[in-house]
Every structure is written in C-alpha cells, then in structure tokens.
Amino acid sequence: MSELLQLLLESEEKSDFRSFLSDLRLQETRYWLRNDIINVYSDYCSKYQKSEQFCTASNLGKLIYYTQEIIQEEYSFCFIIRPTIASQEVYRVTEELEIIPMTVQELLDLRDRFVNKFHPQDGYLLELDFGPFYDYSPTIRDPKNIGKGVEFLNRYLSSKIFQDRNEWLESLFDFLQLHHYNGVQLLINDRIKSQKQLSAQVKKALGFVSGRPKNESYEQFRFDLQMIGFEPGWGNTAERVQETLSILDELIDSPDPTILEGFISRLPIIFRIVLVSAHGWFGQEGVLGRPDTGGQVVYVLDQAKSLEKQLQEDALLAGLEGLNVQPKVIILTRLIPNSDGTMCNQRLEKVHGSENAWILRVPLREFNPNMTQNWISRFEFWPYLETFAIDSERELLAELQGRPDLIVGNYTDGNLVAFLLARRMKVTQCNIAHALEKSKYLFSNLYWQDLDDKYHFSLQFTADLIAMNAANFVVSSTYQEIVGTGDSVGQYESYKCFTMPDLYHVVNGTELFSPKFNVVPPGVNENYYFPYTRTEDRVESDGVRLEEMLFTSEDSSQIFGKLDDPSKRPLFSMARLDRIKNLTGLAECFGRSKELQEHCNLILVAGKIHLEESGDNEEREEIIKLYHIIDEYNLHGKIRWLGVRLSKTDSGEIYRVIAQRQGIFVQPALFEAFGLTILEAMISGLPTFATQFGGPLEIIQDQVNGFYINPTNLEETAEKILDFASKCEQNANYWSAISQAAIKRVYSTYTWKIHTTKLLSLARIYGFWNFTSRENREDLLRYLEALFYLIYKPKAQKLLEQHQHR
C-alpha cells in the first residue's frame, strides 16, 4: 500500500489528493468510516466533474477504496487502510502531504485522544496482546484458507508425523490409550505397550479380519481382537474393522492429511456433549419471539437433535452396540422461576424428537430475587456467569455421570461459561458466536463509557476476547463472519485491534490466521421446513387456518390491519422487532413505493403489536416507529402485522402458505450474521431478498436463487422487488425458476447432517491436537484467567451491586 501512496504523490493526482483533504476539513465530522469516505469522495468527483475512470481507476480512487477509516487531527489526517483481507496499515498524512507510517499503539492513542479530547488520558493503559501465545500454533498464510482450519491442521500434523515420526506416533499411541466408555476400555488395551508394537499388531489384526466374512458382526470376533490388543471401537462388522485398521496402518506407514482426518473422524471418542445457551428464555414452546430468543433457540435445539442422532450412528458403526452406548446431549441454560407460563422453570426437559437430548436448567444464585427469579437481558447477565458455571459443573457431572467430551458455547455469555467449564473440567471447547455485538453497534468500543449503563460493552467485549482465544476451535457460519469481504471488516476481525479508552488497548486481540477457525454453516430443520409443493406432508387444516390468519381474519387482538385486496402478491417478513432486524425499514421502503403497493401487500410476523405488552425497550421503540410509518405513508389496507408466537409447525406452514400464493420473502436486516429465516424461506420455495450485509452473501447466489438488497437504500430495494414482481407477471415461469433454485441451494449445502458430521470431525481432530499440545496452551490460559479476574470480574461485581438495589 505504501507503493500506491508513493505513486499517488508522484503523479498529477497529488493536487487532487490535497484538494480532497481540503474538502474533508470542511466536513462537520472528524472521524469517517468507509461508507462516509466513499460518499465524500463521490461528492468530490461530482463537484469537480471527474470522469468515471478517475473515480474508480485512479490512484486516489484506489486509495479511497482500500481506506476503512480516516481520523482528522489538528494538522494531519490518519488513514487506516485495509490492503487485503485480515490486514491493516496505518499512515499519518501531514499538511505537506508527507506520509508517515504509524504503529498500532500510536493509532490506539489517537483514537483515545479523539474520544477524550477534553480529558486526555494520564499515564499508561493496559495493553492486551495475544500474538505471542500463538507461537506454538501453526499459522495459515493465504487469507483464502482462513476458515478451513482443520484442513490446514491435518496437513500440519501429518508433516510433523513425517518429520519426527517417533515422537508423533508416540502421541498417537498415547491418544488411542486414553478412551473409554463408562469404565470400559476402547480402541487398544495394555497388551499393546508401545507405538512400535502398535504397528506390528495392526498388521496382525488386519490379517485376522481380512479372512472373515465382510458382514460378520464385530461381536462374533470381539474376544479374538482383544487378545491381539484391540478393544471395541474399530467397527461393527469385519469389513468396517478392516477399513479402520487399514487407515491406521496407512497413517503409520505414510502419513497424509486426508488419511489423518479420515482416521480421527472415525474414532468413537465423543459420547457426551454440552451445548451452552445461557441467558434467555430457552424452551421448546412459548419462547420464540421473546427478547433474546428466536434464531438461537431454533439453532441450538436443531443442533442438539442432529448431534445426538449422529453420535448414535457413529457408535453403531464403531461396533459399540454391545456396550449399550447411549450418547447424551445436554443444552445448558438458566432456570427462570417466574417463567411466564413456559417450561423455563423446569430443571430438566427432554428435547422433542430425541432419545437422549435434554435441556438442563440451572438456577442463578439468589442475590436479589427481583432480578434472579426473572428473565435478565443478555446485556445485563454478566454478574451471574461465574457462579452459574460453578453450579452448572456440579449439575452436569451428576447428569452425565462424568465429564463431557465436548463443550460448545453459544453467544458471548454462553462462550464465557463454556470457557470456565472447559478450564475446570479439562474438556475440548468450541465457540459459536452467531453474532458479535461489537460489529452491530458503530463506535461501541470507542464510546463504551457512554453506552455501558445500557449495554455493558466493557464486560461483553472482554468476555469475547477471553472466550475466542481460549477456545480449541471456533465455528462460524460464514467466511465473512471471520474476516469480512474485500471491502468490509469481519466480526472476528474487528477484535484484532481496538481501544476501550480508560480501560485497555487491544494490540492484537485474535489471530485470524490461526487454524482454530472453521466455517461450518448450520442446517435447516427439514421436519418443519420443506417445499410448499410437498402437499402430502402438509396438514390441510393448518394451511387453511394460517391463511385466514395471514390475510383475512379479524378475530384476533394480536393482528393489526385489514387488507383491501388480499389477492395481491404477499411481500412477507418474519423476525423479532429490533433495530438490527429492521422490519420498520422494510415498512418504510414499502411505504415510499406507490408502485410496489399496487402489486403487493406487506405481511409482517413480528413480536408484539401492543406497546404495553413489551418489556424490552428496543422492541417498544420499534413498535412506536412501525405505527408511525403506517400512519405517515397511509398503509392502512395494505399491511398486516401479526404479533403472534408460532410453533415450529405453524412457522414452517406460514412460509408454504405464502409460497403457494407466489409470494416473496424479504430479510431486511441492517446486519445478519447468518440468517436461518433465509434458509427456512428458501427451502419452502420462497424467492428471497436478503440483506447484503453479512451471511446472506454466502447463502444466496444473486439473481440465481435469490437476490441481495441494501436495506439502507430504500428506493433501490423497492425497485429490485418491483422488478422481480413485474417479471413474474410477464413470465409465469420466472417465479417458479427462482423458487426451485432456492430449494436446490439449501438441500445441497445447508442440512444439519452436513453440519453435525463436520462439527464432530472437528471436535475429534482438535481433541487430538489439544492432547498433543496441551502444555503449550497453559501460558495462554493463565493470561486469560488474569484478564477474567482482574478486568472482567471487578466490573461484573459493580454491576451486581447495582442489581441488588433494583
């Protein structure tokens, strides 16, 4: 990037650069983000009648494209430039157009001065730098391979085995000796006493099973293999045992990444999994649409059922049927005594449709019962996490009759609990963030002191740093969740370098090139969400009832609006009412377009319709705003707003009812980390328009199986939807073509079977990696504990003291 700057200053564009900086000085703001920079540059090009070629292809145009932030000081500008994904360069540009590189520390100091210009920081701040702790770990070089951590790790481990064969085979031998189920030894017994003997005995066992009928049950020759040194876990038939032993034999003789993954992925070493979803209304009925629920509850429940099913299949294939293996999945959440008629006050609840998956609810310690016996917002939950983890450990040990094999955290609070549990129980830890709040709220770290009373970002971002660095592996739904796109910063990337003025500087908050990051998108529950054309699986009476509710019924107090012409094409969206989900933005988009109103009705299934029924401040604000938009644009007769809680069955059928009327689904979020509703709509057969900010960019292939929209550009969004509706009216097959392409996209990529198979493979590989490098992680974990006890815990205690007076 320094070469581009040099070219700029040596060319005729130098005067344009100077002129552009002069225009910046005339602006009211002194801190510009990328969209602001592009807008100012666009205005500059228009003002001086610059050609399109100059705007995009000039050195100045290229510099503007790569610039993420500009900060104006008294006599200079600071340019924060992102030349490639997951990289950053910082330069000071003086009045004389001298370019001076800046260090990370200088940038963080500048940001602090910007915030505290009237109260400059005295002394030094704590600096957090996790970089040195990743020296033990291999590092990915090419940004394209970020999110493919396990593939890289397999190659690395295989090369290590090849380079230092004896040491790594010794580690593999020790790893195989570790595993048992309810006290029964698995894989190898003490008749095999060394890695050298293991190699010989593998060949001996292969010779034995190769002579047996392929379909012969493992139980028929179990004791023969035990005499050679091999316990249950290699396969359920002679053929399966031979396959697994052959893979091990090949791995010992000629290590290869694919062989390593294939072998470790087959091993029956995971039987008990804990999924942590700590804060919200977590239940199976009556919770969707409540604050802090929705996508998370759906995701975790579906994941739990799919994991249990996959564990059962794996145990059967491994030949463990004779041991009466019963894999168990526990969803760990909090018990809410005042549960508002839901099951959230029940300690234990079986997950519907499972054999051994359970919701385990652990109560918070009393402290102030006015707080702890009720639902607590995710923004206020921080003081209770440590004691919740301590109490949960005891409950989990009792329910599982031992330690879990894997702990998976969900969201920031769940991930911090997962860290505390994994640290105490010495278990492999997986993080799933879903959505990191830091990316949602602009300048949330810079102005944390102004926002802390409401959002407590100081606790949240500290918890994120601890959990994401402690995790053995991190699962993201999309690549851009980690490192964004060519022109936008990823959620995890935003933790790389930032300041929280007067609290600490983060010089290196996460190693984006670490092989711990893996993209494993979730699936969609095919029992509830399936194509509208599968009429044999639909319940006709449900369809009739929901169609009346959506379009014509006037009986419910939870429905606002009567449609003048219910036969118009439905424009449909379903989400909770909060600022980020932006349903009010969709309503305004619809309200501004008279043409769109002529073609479509707007149908919203969203939270509550009565202000007094909501206890969530943000939801209340959105309810007021939506009523205001309806009145401002006179949408009466053109909109239906349903404030209803739906079962999964009804939720799935609503998509199909809309699809049957050749409707359109719109997901207008200002940012969407992934977008389960997008998958649900697409698999139902609904042509889908979804935000271009976040995960939908990787789900939808624009104009092939769906469409991107910029929800901040209301006119453009309306034009895109209108254009689609017009094409459908002109060509009867166009709607069906997009519908079928959407269905195909989901089935090929986004099923829970694909997700859980990959997740369990990751857990086994990282479990092996964790075992072989456990001593090298201790320094990192100690550092994280210091951060927890010295920064997080004192601030959590202060918040707890506030809660005790409520």
mmCIF file of C-alpha atoms in Angstrom, residues 159-335:
data_model
loop_
_atom_site.group_PDB
_atom_site.id
_atom_site.type_symbol
_atom_site.label_atom_id
_atom_site.label_comp_id
_atom_site.label_asym_id
_atom_site.label_seq_id
_atom_site.Cartn_x
_atom_site.Cartn_y
_atom_site.Cartn_z
ATOM 1 C CA SER A 159 4.016 -33.191 8.105
ATOM 2 C CA LYS A 160 5.057 -33.258 11.769
ATOM 3 C CA ILE A 161 4.497 -37.004 11.890
ATOM 4 C CA PHE A 162 6.620 -37.346 8.771
ATOM 5 C CA GLN A 163 9.423 -35.123 10.127
ATOM 6 C CA ASP A 164 9.514 -36.515 13.656
ATOM 7 C CA ARG A 165 7.856 -39.854 13.185
ATOM 8 C CA ASN A 166 8.668 -41.495 16.506
ATOM 9 C CA GLU A 167 7.539 -38.566 18.678
ATOM 10 C CA TRP A 168 4.243 -38.091 16.894
ATOM 11 C CA LEU A 169 3.425 -41.780 16.664
ATOM 12 C CA GLU A 170 4.082 -41.943 20.388
ATOM 13 C CA SER A 171 1.493 -39.155 20.809
ATOM 14 C CA LEU A 172 -0.967 -41.064 18.619
ATOM 15 C CA PHE A 173 -0.380 -44.236 20.646
ATOM 16 C CA ASP A 174 -0.944 -42.365 23.930
ATOM 17 C CA PHE A 175 -4.076 -40.767 22.491
ATOM 18 C CA LEU A 176 -5.568 -44.140 21.496
ATOM 19 C CA GLN A 177 -4.985 -45.463 25.018
ATOM 20 C CA LEU A 178 -6.999 -42.644 26.599
ATOM 21 C CA HIS A 179 -10.501 -43.542 25.626
ATOM 22 C CA HIS A 180 -13.155 -45.498 27.443
ATOM 23 C CA TYR A 181 -16.913 -45.517 27.905
ATOM 24 C CA ASN A 182 -18.385 -45.958 31.389
ATOM 25 C CA GLY A 183 -15.179 -47.609 32.547
ATOM 26 C CA VAL A 184 -14.890 -49.948 29.535
ATOM 27 C CA GLN A 185 -11.611 -49.517 27.644
ATOM 28 C CA LEU A 186 -11.935 -48.627 23.956
ATOM 29 C CA LEU A 187 -9.630 -48.977 20.930
ATOM 30 C CA ILE A 188 -6.428 -50.512 22.419
ATOM 31 C CA ASN A 189 -5.637 -52.280 25.675
ATOM 32 C CA ASP A 190 -2.472 -52.826 27.690
ATOM 33 C CA ARG A 191 -1.431 -55.804 25.586
ATOM 34 C CA ILE A 192 -0.038 -53.200 23.208
ATOM 35 C CA LYS A 193 2.708 -51.448 25.167
ATOM 36 C CA SER A 194 4.373 -49.136 22.643
ATOM 37 C CA GLN A 195 3.876 -47.400 19.321
ATOM 38 C CA LYS A 196 6.271 -49.875 17.685
ATOM 39 C CA GLN A 197 4.206 -52.774 18.923
ATOM 40 C CA LEU A 198 1.046 -50.964 17.773
ATOM 41 C CA SER A 199 2.302 -51.004 14.177
ATOM 42 C CA ALA A 200 3.008 -54.732 14.341
ATOM 43 C CA GLN A 201 -0.305 -55.586 15.993
ATOM 44 C CA VAL A 202 -2.278 -53.541 13.461
ATOM 45 C CA LYS A 203 -0.862 -55.702 10.676
ATOM 46 C CA LYS A 204 -1.607 -58.831 12.691
ATOM 47 C CA ALA A 205 -5.216 -57.747 13.273
ATOM 48 C CA LEU A 206 -5.622 -56.911 9.578
ATOM 49 C CA GLY A 207 -4.504 -60.374 8.674
ATOM 50 C CA PHE A 208 -7.064 -61.785 11.082
ATOM 51 C CA VAL A 209 -10.146 -59.773 9.962
ATOM 52 C CA SER A 210 -9.376 -59.988 6.243
ATOM 53 C CA GLY A 211 -10.141 -63.691 6.347
ATOM 54 C CA ARG A 212 -13.576 -63.263 7.885
ATOM 55 C CA PRO A 213 -16.919 -62.660 6.088
ATOM 56 C CA LYS A 214 -17.407 -58.938 5.384
ATOM 57 C CA ASN A 215 -20.765 -58.687 7.113
ATOM 58 C CA GLU A 216 -19.820 -60.730 10.159
ATOM 59 C CA SER A 217 -20.780 -58.864 13.329
ATOM 60 C CA TYR A 218 -17.933 -57.493 15.449
ATOM 61 C CA GLU A 219 -19.337 -59.302 18.493
ATOM 62 C CA GLN A 220 -18.545 -62.619 16.791
ATOM 63 C CA PHE A 221 -14.797 -61.975 16.873
ATOM 64 C CA ARG A 222 -14.528 -59.368 19.615
ATOM 65 C CA PHE A 223 -12.537 -61.546 22.003
ATOM 66 C CA ASP A 224 -10.080 -62.604 19.294
ATOM 67 C CA LEU A 225 -9.217 -58.945 18.647
ATOM 68 C CA GLN A 226 -8.914 -58.248 22.364
ATOM 69 C CA MET A 227 -6.235 -60.942 22.599
ATOM 70 C CA ILE A 228 -4.281 -59.077 19.910
ATOM 71 C CA GLY A 229 -4.729 -55.819 21.841
ATOM 72 C CA PHE A 230 -7.753 -54.192 20.232
ATOM 73 C CA GLU A 231 -10.876 -53.223 22.165
ATOM 74 C CA PRO A 232 -14.279 -52.134 20.782
ATOM 75 C CA GLY A 233 -14.399 -49.027 18.615
ATOM 76 C CA TRP A 234 -12.907 -50.141 15.295
ATOM 77 C CA GLY A 235 -16.127 -51.126 13.555
ATOM 78 C CA ASN A 236 -19.394 -53.041 13.708
ATOM 79 C CA THR A 237 -18.542 -55.566 11.004
ATOM 80 C CA ALA A 238 -15.419 -57.313 9.806
ATOM 81 C CA GLU A 239 -15.391 -55.054 6.747
ATOM 82 C CA ARG A 240 -15.660 -51.863 8.827
ATOM 83 C CA VAL A 241 -12.949 -53.014 11.256
ATOM 84 C CA GLN A 242 -10.679 -53.848 8.337
ATOM 85 C CA GLU A 243 -11.286 -50.410 6.777
ATOM 86 C CA THR A 244 -10.458 -48.555 10.008
ATOM 87 C CA LEU A 245 -7.365 -50.620 10.769
ATOM 88 C CA SER A 246 -6.193 -50.196 7.172
ATOM 89 C CA ILE A 247 -6.458 -46.424 7.518
ATOM 90 C CA LEU A 248 -4.379 -46.570 10.716
ATOM 91 C CA ASP A 249 -1.826 -48.846 9.060
ATOM 92 C CA GLU A 250 -1.505 -46.428 6.143
ATOM 93 C CA LEU A 251 -1.275 -43.465 8.531
ATOM 94 C CA ILE A 252 1.603 -45.111 10.407
ATOM 95 C CA ASP A 253 3.496 -46.019 7.235
ATOM 96 C CA SER A 254 2.848 -42.916 5.100
ATOM 97 C CA PRO A 255 1.080 -40.045 6.894
ATOM 98 C CA ASP A 256 -1.229 -37.890 4.801
ATOM 99 C CA PRO A 257 -3.688 -35.115 5.785
ATOM 100 C CA THR A 258 -6.698 -36.861 4.286
ATOM 101 C CA ILE A 259 -5.776 -40.144 5.929
ATOM 102 C CA LEU A 260 -5.331 -38.455 9.314
ATOM 103 C CA GLU A 261 -8.728 -36.761 9.142
ATOM 104 C CA GLY A 262 -10.391 -39.933 7.933
ATOM 105 C CA PHE A 263 -8.922 -41.926 10.802
ATOM 106 C CA ILE A 264 -9.513 -39.500 13.681
ATOM 107 C CA SER A 265 -13.044 -38.778 12.421
ATOM 108 C CA ARG A 266 -13.933 -42.467 12.751
ATOM 109 C CA LEU A 267 -12.839 -42.834 16.357
ATOM 110 C CA PRO A 268 -15.649 -43.195 18.942
ATOM 111 C CA ILE A 269 -14.236 -40.672 21.390
ATOM 112 C CA ILE A 270 -17.219 -38.341 21.856
ATOM 113 C CA PHE A 271 -20.317 -39.505 23.705
ATOM 114 C CA ARG A 272 -21.379 -36.596 25.900
ATOM 115 C CA ILE A 273 -21.794 -33.063 24.577
ATOM 116 C CA VAL A 274 -22.836 -29.909 26.400
ATOM 117 C CA LEU A 275 -24.289 -27.002 24.393
ATOM 118 C CA VAL A 276 -24.308 -23.792 26.448
ATOM 119 C CA SER A 277 -27.048 -21.249 25.722
ATOM 120 C CA ALA A 278 -27.076 -19.408 28.988
ATOM 121 C CA HIS A 279 -29.137 -16.254 29.176
ATOM 122 C CA GLY A 280 -32.513 -16.310 27.517
ATOM 123 C CA TRP A 281 -35.898 -17.911 27.501
ATOM 124 C CA PHE A 282 -34.690 -21.298 26.323
ATOM 125 C CA GLY A 283 -37.527 -23.709 25.756
ATOM 126 C CA GLN A 284 -39.428 -25.575 23.099
ATOM 127 C CA GLU A 285 -42.784 -23.846 23.424
ATOM 128 C CA GLY A 286 -43.877 -20.291 24.125
ATOM 129 C CA VAL A 287 -40.435 -18.696 23.877
ATOM 130 C CA LEU A 288 -39.933 -17.742 20.242
ATOM 131 C CA GLY A 289 -40.420 -14.057 19.691
ATOM 132 C CA ARG A 290 -39.396 -13.212 23.243
ATOM 133 C CA PRO A 291 -36.363 -10.996 23.848
ATOM 134 C CA ASP A 292 -33.041 -12.725 23.209
ATOM 135 C CA THR A 293 -34.635 -15.826 21.665
ATOM 136 C CA GLY A 294 -35.589 -16.847 18.170
ATOM 137 C CA GLY A 295 -32.731 -17.887 15.958
ATOM 138 C CA GLN A 296 -30.563 -19.033 18.850
ATOM 139 C CA VAL A 297 -33.189 -21.372 20.316
ATOM 140 C CA VAL A 298 -34.017 -22.840 16.912
ATOM 141 C CA TYR A 299 -30.328 -23.314 16.072
ATOM 142 C CA VAL A 300 -29.339 -24.998 19.340
ATOM 143 C CA LEU A 301 -32.374 -27.290 19.522
ATOM 144 C CA ASP A 302 -31.891 -28.475 15.945
ATOM 145 C CA GLN A 303 -28.164 -28.883 16.509
ATOM 146 C CA ALA A 304 -28.742 -30.923 19.681
ATOM 147 C CA LYS A 305 -31.108 -33.350 17.946
ATOM 148 C CA SER A 306 -28.842 -33.729 14.959
ATOM 149 C CA LEU A 307 -25.746 -34.264 17.121
ATOM 150 C CA GLU A 308 -27.451 -36.949 19.174
ATOM 151 C CA LYS A 309 -28.576 -38.768 16.044
ATOM 152 C CA GLN A 310 -25.089 -38.573 14.542
ATOM 153 C CA LEU A 311 -23.460 -39.809 17.758
ATOM 154 C CA GLN A 312 -25.827 -42.790 17.749
ATOM 155 C CA GLU A 313 -24.927 -43.590 14.140
ATOM 156 C CA ASP A 314 -21.211 -43.235 14.878
ATOM 157 C CA ALA A 315 -21.421 -45.518 17.930
ATOM 158 C CA LEU A 316 -23.271 -48.142 15.916
ATOM 159 C CA LEU A 317 -20.728 -48.016 13.077
ATOM 160 C CA ALA A 318 -17.882 -48.239 15.606
ATOM 161 C CA GLY A 319 -19.212 -51.546 16.944
ATOM 162 C CA LEU A 320 -20.262 -50.312 20.377
ATOM 163 C CA GLU A 321 -23.773 -51.778 20.294
ATOM 164 C CA GLY A 322 -22.787 -54.491 22.762
ATOM 165 C CA LEU A 323 -21.709 -51.881 25.316
ATOM 166 C CA ASN A 324 -25.201 -50.335 25.407
ATOM 167 C CA VAL A 325 -23.739 -46.949 24.492
ATOM 168 C CA GLN A 326 -26.210 -44.106 24.932
ATOM 169 C CA PRO A 327 -24.795 -40.812 23.687
ATOM 170 C CA LYS A 328 -26.154 -37.812 25.548
ATOM 171 C CA VAL A 329 -26.504 -34.163 24.567
ATOM 172 C CA ILE A 330 -27.329 -31.551 27.186
ATOM 173 C CA ILE A 331 -28.380 -27.994 26.464
ATOM 174 C CA LEU A 332 -27.249 -25.989 29.474
ATOM 175 C CA THR A 333 -29.268 -22.859 30.197
ATOM 176 C CA ARG A 334 -30.589 -20.928 33.183
ATOM 177 C CA LEU A 335 -33.732 -21.769 35.117
#
